[in-house]
mmCIF file of C-alpha atoms in Angstrom:
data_model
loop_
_atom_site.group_PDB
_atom_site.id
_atom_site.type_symbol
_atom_site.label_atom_id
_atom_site.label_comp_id
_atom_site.label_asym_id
_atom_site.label_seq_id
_atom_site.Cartn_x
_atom_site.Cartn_y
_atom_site.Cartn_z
ATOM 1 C CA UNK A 24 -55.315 119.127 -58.743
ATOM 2 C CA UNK A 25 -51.971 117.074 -60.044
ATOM 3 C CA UNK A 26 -50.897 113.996 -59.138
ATOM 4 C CA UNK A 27 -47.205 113.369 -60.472
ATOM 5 C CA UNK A 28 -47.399 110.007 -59.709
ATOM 6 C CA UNK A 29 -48.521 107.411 -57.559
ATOM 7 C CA UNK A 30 -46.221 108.020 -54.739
ATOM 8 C CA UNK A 31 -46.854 112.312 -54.436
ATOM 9 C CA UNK A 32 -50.444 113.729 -54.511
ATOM 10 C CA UNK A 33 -50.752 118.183 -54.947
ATOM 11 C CA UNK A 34 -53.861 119.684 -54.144
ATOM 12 C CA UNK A 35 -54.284 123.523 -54.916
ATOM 13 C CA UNK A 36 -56.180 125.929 -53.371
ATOM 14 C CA UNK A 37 -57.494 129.469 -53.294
ATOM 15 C CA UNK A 38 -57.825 131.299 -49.669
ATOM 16 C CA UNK A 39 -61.243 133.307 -49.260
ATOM 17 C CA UNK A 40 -62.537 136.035 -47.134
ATOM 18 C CA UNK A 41 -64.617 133.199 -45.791
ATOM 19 C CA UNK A 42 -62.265 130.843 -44.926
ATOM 20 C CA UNK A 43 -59.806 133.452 -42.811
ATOM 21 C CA UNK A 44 -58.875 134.411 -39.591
ATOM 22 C CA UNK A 45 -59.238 137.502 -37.704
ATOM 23 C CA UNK A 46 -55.575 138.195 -38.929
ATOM 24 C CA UNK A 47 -57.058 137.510 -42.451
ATOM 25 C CA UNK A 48 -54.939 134.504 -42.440
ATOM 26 C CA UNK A 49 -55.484 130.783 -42.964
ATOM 27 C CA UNK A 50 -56.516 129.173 -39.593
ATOM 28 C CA UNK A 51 -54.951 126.494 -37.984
ATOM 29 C CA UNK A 52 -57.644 124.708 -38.030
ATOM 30 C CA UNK A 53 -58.156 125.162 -41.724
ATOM 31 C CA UNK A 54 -54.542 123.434 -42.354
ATOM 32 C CA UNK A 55 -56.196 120.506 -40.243
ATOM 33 C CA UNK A 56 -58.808 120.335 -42.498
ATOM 34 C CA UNK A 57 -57.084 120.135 -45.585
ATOM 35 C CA UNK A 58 -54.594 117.765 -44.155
ATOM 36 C CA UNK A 59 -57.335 115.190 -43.899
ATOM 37 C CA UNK A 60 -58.927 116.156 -47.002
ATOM 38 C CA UNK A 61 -55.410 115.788 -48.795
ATOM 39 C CA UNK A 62 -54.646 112.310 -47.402
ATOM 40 C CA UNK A 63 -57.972 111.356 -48.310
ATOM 41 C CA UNK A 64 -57.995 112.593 -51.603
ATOM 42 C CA UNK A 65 -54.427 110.272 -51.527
ATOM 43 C CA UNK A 66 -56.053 107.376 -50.359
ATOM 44 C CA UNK A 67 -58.880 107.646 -52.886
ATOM 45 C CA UNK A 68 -56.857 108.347 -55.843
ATOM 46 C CA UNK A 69 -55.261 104.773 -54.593
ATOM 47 C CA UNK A 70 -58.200 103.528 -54.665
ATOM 48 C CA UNK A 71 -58.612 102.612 -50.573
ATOM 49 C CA UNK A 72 -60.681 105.647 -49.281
ATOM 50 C CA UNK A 73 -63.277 105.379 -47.416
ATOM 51 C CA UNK A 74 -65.648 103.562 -49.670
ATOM 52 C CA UNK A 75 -62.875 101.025 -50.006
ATOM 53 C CA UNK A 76 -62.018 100.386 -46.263
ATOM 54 C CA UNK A 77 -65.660 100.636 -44.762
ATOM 55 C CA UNK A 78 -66.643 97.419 -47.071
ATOM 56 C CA UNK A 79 -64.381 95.701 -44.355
ATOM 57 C CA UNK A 80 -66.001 98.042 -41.581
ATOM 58 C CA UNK A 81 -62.347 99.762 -41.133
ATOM 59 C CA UNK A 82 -61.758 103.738 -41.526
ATOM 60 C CA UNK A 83 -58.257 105.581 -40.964
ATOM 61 C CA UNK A 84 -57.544 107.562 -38.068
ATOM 62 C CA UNK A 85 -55.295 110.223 -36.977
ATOM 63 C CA UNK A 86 -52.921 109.708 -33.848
ATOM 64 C CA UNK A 87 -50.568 111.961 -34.401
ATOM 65 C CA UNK A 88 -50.222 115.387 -36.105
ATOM 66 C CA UNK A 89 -47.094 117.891 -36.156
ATOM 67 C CA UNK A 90 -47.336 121.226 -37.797
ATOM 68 C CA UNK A 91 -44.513 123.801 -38.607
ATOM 69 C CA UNK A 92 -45.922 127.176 -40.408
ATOM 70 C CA UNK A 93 -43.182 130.201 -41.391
ATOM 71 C CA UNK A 94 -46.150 131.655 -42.171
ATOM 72 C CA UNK A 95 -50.078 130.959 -43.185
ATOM 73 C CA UNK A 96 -51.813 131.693 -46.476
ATOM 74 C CA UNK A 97 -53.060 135.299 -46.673
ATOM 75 C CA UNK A 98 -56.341 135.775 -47.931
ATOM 76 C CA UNK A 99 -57.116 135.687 -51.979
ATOM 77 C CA UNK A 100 -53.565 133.854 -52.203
ATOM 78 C CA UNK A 101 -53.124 130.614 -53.847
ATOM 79 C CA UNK A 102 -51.684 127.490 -51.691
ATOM 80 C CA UNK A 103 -50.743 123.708 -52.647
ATOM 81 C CA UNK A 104 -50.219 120.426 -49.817
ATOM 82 C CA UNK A 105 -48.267 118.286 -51.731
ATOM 83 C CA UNK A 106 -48.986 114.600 -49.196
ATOM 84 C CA UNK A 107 -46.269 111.333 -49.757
ATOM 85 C CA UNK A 108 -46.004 108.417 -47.276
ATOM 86 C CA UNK A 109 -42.024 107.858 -45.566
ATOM 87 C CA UNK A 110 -42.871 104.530 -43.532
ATOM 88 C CA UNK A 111 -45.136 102.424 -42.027
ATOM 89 C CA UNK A 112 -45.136 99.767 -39.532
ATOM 90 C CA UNK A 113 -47.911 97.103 -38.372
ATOM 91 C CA UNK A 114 -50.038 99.581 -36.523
ATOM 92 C CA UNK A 115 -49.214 102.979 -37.628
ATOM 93 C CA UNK A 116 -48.538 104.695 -41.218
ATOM 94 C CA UNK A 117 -46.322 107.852 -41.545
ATOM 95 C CA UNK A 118 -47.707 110.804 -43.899
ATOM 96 C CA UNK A 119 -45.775 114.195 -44.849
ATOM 97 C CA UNK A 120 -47.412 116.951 -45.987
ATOM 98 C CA UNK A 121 -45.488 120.195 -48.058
ATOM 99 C CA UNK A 122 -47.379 123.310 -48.089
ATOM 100 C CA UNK A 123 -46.361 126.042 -50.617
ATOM 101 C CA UNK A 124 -47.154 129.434 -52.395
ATOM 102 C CA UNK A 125 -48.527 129.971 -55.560
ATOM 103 C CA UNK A 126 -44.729 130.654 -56.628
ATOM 104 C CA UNK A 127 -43.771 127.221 -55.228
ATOM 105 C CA UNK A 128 -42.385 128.400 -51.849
ATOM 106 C CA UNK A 129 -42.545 126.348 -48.829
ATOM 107 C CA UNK A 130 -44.178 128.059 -46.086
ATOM 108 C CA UNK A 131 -45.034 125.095 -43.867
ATOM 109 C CA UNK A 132 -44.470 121.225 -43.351
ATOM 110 C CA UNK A 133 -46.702 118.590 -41.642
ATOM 111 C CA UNK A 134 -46.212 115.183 -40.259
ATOM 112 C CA UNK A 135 -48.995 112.556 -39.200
ATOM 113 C CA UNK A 136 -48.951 109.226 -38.011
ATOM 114 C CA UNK A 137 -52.190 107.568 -39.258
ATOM 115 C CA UNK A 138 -53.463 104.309 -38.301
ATOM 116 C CA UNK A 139 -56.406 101.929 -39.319
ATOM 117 C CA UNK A 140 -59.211 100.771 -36.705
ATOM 118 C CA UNK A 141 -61.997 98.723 -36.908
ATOM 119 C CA UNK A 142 -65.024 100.119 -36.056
ATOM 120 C CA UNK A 143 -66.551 97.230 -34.204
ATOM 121 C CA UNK A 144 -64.224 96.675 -32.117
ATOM 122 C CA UNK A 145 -62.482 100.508 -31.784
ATOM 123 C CA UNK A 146 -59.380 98.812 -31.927
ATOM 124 C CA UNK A 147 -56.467 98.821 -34.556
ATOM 125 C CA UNK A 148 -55.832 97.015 -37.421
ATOM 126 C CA UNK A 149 -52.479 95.392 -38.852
ATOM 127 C CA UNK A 150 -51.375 97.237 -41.825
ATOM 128 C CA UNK A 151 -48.092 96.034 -42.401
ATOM 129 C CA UNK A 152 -49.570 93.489 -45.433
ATOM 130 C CA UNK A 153 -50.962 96.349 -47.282
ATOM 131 C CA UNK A 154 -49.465 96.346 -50.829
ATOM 132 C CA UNK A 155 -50.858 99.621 -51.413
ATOM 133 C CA UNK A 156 -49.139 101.214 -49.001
ATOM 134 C CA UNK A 157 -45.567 99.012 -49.234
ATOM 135 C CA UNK A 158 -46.000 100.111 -53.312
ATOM 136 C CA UNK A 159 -46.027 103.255 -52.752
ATOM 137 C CA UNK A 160 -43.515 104.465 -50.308
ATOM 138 C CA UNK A 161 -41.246 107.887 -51.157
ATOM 139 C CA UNK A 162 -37.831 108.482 -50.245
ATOM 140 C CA UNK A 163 -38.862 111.943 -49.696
ATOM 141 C CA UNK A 164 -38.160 113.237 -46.047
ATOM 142 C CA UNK A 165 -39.892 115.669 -44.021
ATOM 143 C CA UNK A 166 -38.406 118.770 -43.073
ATOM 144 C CA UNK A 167 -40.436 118.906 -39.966
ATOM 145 C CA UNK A 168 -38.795 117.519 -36.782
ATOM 146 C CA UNK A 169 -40.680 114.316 -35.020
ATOM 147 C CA UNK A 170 -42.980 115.060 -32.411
ATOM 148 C CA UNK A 171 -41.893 114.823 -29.053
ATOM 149 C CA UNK A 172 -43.961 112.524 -25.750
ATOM 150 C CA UNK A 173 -46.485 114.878 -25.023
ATOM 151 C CA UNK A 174 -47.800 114.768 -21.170
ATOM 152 C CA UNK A 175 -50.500 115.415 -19.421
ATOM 153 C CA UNK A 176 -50.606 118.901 -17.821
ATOM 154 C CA UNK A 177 -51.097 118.222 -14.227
ATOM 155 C CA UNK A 178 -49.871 121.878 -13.258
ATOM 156 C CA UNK A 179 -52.407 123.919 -14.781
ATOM 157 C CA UNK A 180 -52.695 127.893 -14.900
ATOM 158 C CA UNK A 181 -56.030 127.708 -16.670
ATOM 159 C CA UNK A 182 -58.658 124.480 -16.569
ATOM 160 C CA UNK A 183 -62.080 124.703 -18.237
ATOM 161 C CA UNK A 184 -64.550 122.135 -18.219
ATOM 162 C CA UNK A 185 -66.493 121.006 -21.430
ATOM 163 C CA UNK A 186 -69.215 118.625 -22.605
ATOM 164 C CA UNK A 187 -68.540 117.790 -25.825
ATOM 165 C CA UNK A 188 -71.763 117.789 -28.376
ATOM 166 C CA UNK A 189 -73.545 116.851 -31.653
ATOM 167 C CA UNK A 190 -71.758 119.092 -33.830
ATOM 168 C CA UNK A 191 -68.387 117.880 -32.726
ATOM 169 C CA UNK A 192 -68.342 114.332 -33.524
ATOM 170 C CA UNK A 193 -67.881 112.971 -37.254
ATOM 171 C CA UNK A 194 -68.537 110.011 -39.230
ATOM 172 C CA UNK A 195 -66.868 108.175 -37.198
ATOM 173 C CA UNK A 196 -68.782 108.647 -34.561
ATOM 174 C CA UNK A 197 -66.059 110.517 -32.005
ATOM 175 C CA UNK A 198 -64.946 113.464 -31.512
ATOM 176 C CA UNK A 199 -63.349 115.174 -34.501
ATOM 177 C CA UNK A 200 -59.831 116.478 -34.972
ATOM 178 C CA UNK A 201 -60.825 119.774 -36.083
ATOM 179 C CA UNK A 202 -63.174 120.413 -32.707
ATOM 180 C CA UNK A 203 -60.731 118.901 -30.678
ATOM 181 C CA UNK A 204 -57.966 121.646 -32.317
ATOM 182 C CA UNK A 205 -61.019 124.347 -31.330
ATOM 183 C CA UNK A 206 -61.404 124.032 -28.292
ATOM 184 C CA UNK A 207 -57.755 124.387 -27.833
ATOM 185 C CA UNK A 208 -57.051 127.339 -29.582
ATOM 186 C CA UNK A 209 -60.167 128.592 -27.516
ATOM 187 C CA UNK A 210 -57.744 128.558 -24.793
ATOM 188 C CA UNK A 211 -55.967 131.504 -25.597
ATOM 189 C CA UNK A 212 -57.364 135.127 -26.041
ATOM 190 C CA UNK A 213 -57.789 136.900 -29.647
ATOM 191 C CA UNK A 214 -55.059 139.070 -28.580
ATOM 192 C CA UNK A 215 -52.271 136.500 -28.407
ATOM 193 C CA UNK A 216 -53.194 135.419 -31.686
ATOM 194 C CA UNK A 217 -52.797 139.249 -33.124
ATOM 195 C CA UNK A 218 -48.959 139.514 -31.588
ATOM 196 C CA UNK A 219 -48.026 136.115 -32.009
ATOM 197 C CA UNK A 220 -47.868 133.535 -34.445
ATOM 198 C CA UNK A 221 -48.394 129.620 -33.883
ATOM 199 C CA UNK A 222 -44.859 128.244 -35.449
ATOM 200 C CA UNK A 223 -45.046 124.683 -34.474
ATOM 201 C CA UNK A 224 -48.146 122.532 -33.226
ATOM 202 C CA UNK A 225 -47.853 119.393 -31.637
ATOM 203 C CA UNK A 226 -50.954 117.496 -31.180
ATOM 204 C CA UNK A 227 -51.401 113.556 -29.852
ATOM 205 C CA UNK A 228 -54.786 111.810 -29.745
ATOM 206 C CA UNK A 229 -54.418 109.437 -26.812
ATOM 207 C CA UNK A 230 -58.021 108.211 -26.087
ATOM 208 C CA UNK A 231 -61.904 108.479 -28.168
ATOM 209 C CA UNK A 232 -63.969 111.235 -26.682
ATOM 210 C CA UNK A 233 -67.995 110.559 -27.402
ATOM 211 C CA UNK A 234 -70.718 112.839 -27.814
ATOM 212 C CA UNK A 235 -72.262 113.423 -24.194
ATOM 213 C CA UNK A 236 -68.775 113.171 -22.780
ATOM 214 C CA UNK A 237 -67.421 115.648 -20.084
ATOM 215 C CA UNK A 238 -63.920 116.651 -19.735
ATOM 216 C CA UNK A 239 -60.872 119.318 -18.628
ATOM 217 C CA UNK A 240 -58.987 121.163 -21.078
ATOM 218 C CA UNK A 241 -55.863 122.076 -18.892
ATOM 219 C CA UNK A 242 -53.382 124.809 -19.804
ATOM 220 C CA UNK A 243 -49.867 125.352 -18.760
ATOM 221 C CA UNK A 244 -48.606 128.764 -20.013
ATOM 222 C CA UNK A 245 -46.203 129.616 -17.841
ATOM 223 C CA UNK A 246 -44.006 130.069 -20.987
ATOM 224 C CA UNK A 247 -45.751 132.276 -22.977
ATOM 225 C CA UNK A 248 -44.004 130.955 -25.938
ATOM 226 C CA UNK A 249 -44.262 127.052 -25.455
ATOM 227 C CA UNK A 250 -47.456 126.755 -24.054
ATOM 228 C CA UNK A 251 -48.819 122.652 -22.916
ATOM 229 C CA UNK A 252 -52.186 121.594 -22.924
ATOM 230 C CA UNK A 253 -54.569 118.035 -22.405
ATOM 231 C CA UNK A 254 -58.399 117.022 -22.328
ATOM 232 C CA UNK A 255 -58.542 114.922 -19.668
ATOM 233 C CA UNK A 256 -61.051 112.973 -17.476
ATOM 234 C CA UNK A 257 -59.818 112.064 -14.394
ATOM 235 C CA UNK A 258 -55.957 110.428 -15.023
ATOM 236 C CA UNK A 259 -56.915 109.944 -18.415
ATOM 237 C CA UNK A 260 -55.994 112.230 -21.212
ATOM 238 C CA UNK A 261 -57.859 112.143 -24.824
ATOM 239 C CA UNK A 262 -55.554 114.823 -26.531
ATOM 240 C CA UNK A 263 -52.523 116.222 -25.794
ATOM 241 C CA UNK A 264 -50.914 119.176 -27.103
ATOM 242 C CA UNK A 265 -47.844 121.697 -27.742
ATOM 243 C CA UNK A 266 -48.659 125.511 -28.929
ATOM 244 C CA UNK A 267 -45.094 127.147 -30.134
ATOM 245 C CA UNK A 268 -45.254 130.821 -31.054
ATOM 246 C CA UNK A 269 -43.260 133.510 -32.175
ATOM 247 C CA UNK A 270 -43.480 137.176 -32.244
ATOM 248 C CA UNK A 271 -45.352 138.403 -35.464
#
C-alpha cells in the first residue's frame, strides 16, 4: 500500500488463479470490488470510514459507476488503483480511480459518483460542509469520459425474471453492487465473453432493491457491440446499464 499524500491513495495487488475469469483475466466484477475496497480504504485512511460515519447512523453509497478497461489484469500479474476525489456538490461526491501495471501502465480508468444516506430514513445526506472532503480535493482529471442518462430498456430482446436473495444484500441491508453487476453479466453467454472484451461499462443505481424482492433484468442487444440493460419492477428501474465491447 502507499499513500503519497492525503489527496491520492495506491493500493497494490497480486491477481490469482482464484480470483480469474474463464479468460484467466480479472473480472469485471472483481474491478467493482476493489473500487469499493479502494475508496474505502480512502475514506478510512481519512479517518471517516465506516466506523466514523455509522456513529451518526450514515454509510456511503454508490450511484454511479463508469468503467473503461484497454485491457484486465492477467493472472499472477501485479495491478495498482490509485483513487483521488475531482468535486463534490451537496448531495453527491465525485471519485476517480487509475488502474495500472506492475510497470506503471494505465490499463483502465474509473469514475463514481458517491453519495451519503442515512440509514433511517434511506434518504441522502448534505455533504457539501464536509471539511474532509473540501480539504482534500485533486486537480487531477479523469481520463474516462462522464457517463451518459442511462434509460430504461422498454424494447427488450431478452427479459429474465429474478428474486433477489440472502446472499445478495450487504451491510447495508440492499442489494449489493457486485450482485447487481452479476446478474448482468449473467445476461450474456460465456462465448461472448471469449471473442469480446467489455471496453466501457456504464452502470446507474436508480432505486434500493431488498432481499425478497422480484424483478426484470431487460436486455437490448440489438447492437452486439453497445448492448442496454435495466432491473426493473413495473415502470420502475433499480439499475441501469451500458455493456461496450470490442473484438479481442
Amino acid at each position: 500500500m502507499e499513500t503519497n499524500n492525503s489527496k491520492k491513495f495506491t493500493q497494490k495487488y497480486l491477481l490469482t488463479a482464484a480470483e480469474c475469469n474463464p479468460e484467466r483475466e480479472m473480472p469485471l466484477t472483481l474491478v467493482m470490488s476493489r473500487i469499493i475496497e479502494v475508496a474505502t480504504l480512502h475514506a478510512n485512511a481519512w479517518g471517516v470510514g465506516y466506523s466514523k460515519l455509522i456513529e451518526a447512523n450514515q454509510g456511503w453509497v454508490l450511484s454511479r459507476v463508469t468503467v473503461e478497461m484497454t485491457r484486465y489484469p492477467r493472472v499472477n500479474e501485479q495491478y495498482s488503483f490509485t483513487t483521488w476525489i475531482e468535486n463534490y456538490n451537496r448531495h453527491f461526491s465525485q471519485r476517480n480511480m487509475e488502474i495500472c501495471d506492475k510497470d506503471g501502465v494505465v490499463i483502465g480508468g474509473v469514475r463514481t459518483i458517491w453519495m451519503v444516506i442515512n440509514y433511517a430514513t434511506r434518504e441522502g445526506v448534505d455533504i457539501s460542509k464536509l471539511s474532509y472532503i473540501s480539504n482534500n480535493i485533486s486537480d487531477r482529471k479523469s481520463s474516462v469520459a462522464p457517463q451518459g442518462r442511462l434509460h430504461m430498456v422498454t424494447e427488450a430482446t431478452k427479459s429474465t425474471s429474478y428474486t433477489f436473495k440472502y446472499t445478495d444484500c450487504d451491510i447495508n441491508r440492499h442489494v449489493n453492487t457486485v450482485k447487481y453487476l452479476e446478474l448482468l453479466m449473467n445476461q450474456f453467454p460465456l462465448e461472448k465473453y471469449d471473442k469480446q472484451l467489455v471496453r466501457r461499462l456504464e452502470i446507474a443505481f436508480m432505486h434500493e432493491t431488498r432481499c425478497g424482492d422480484t424483478v426484470e433484468v431487460n436486455l437490448n442487444d440489438n447492437d452486439g457491440l453497445d448492448c442496454k440493460l435495466s432491473v426493473d419492477s413495473g415502470r420502475l428501474s433499480h439499475c441501469r446499464a451500458r455493456f461496450c465491447f470490442s473484438p479481442r
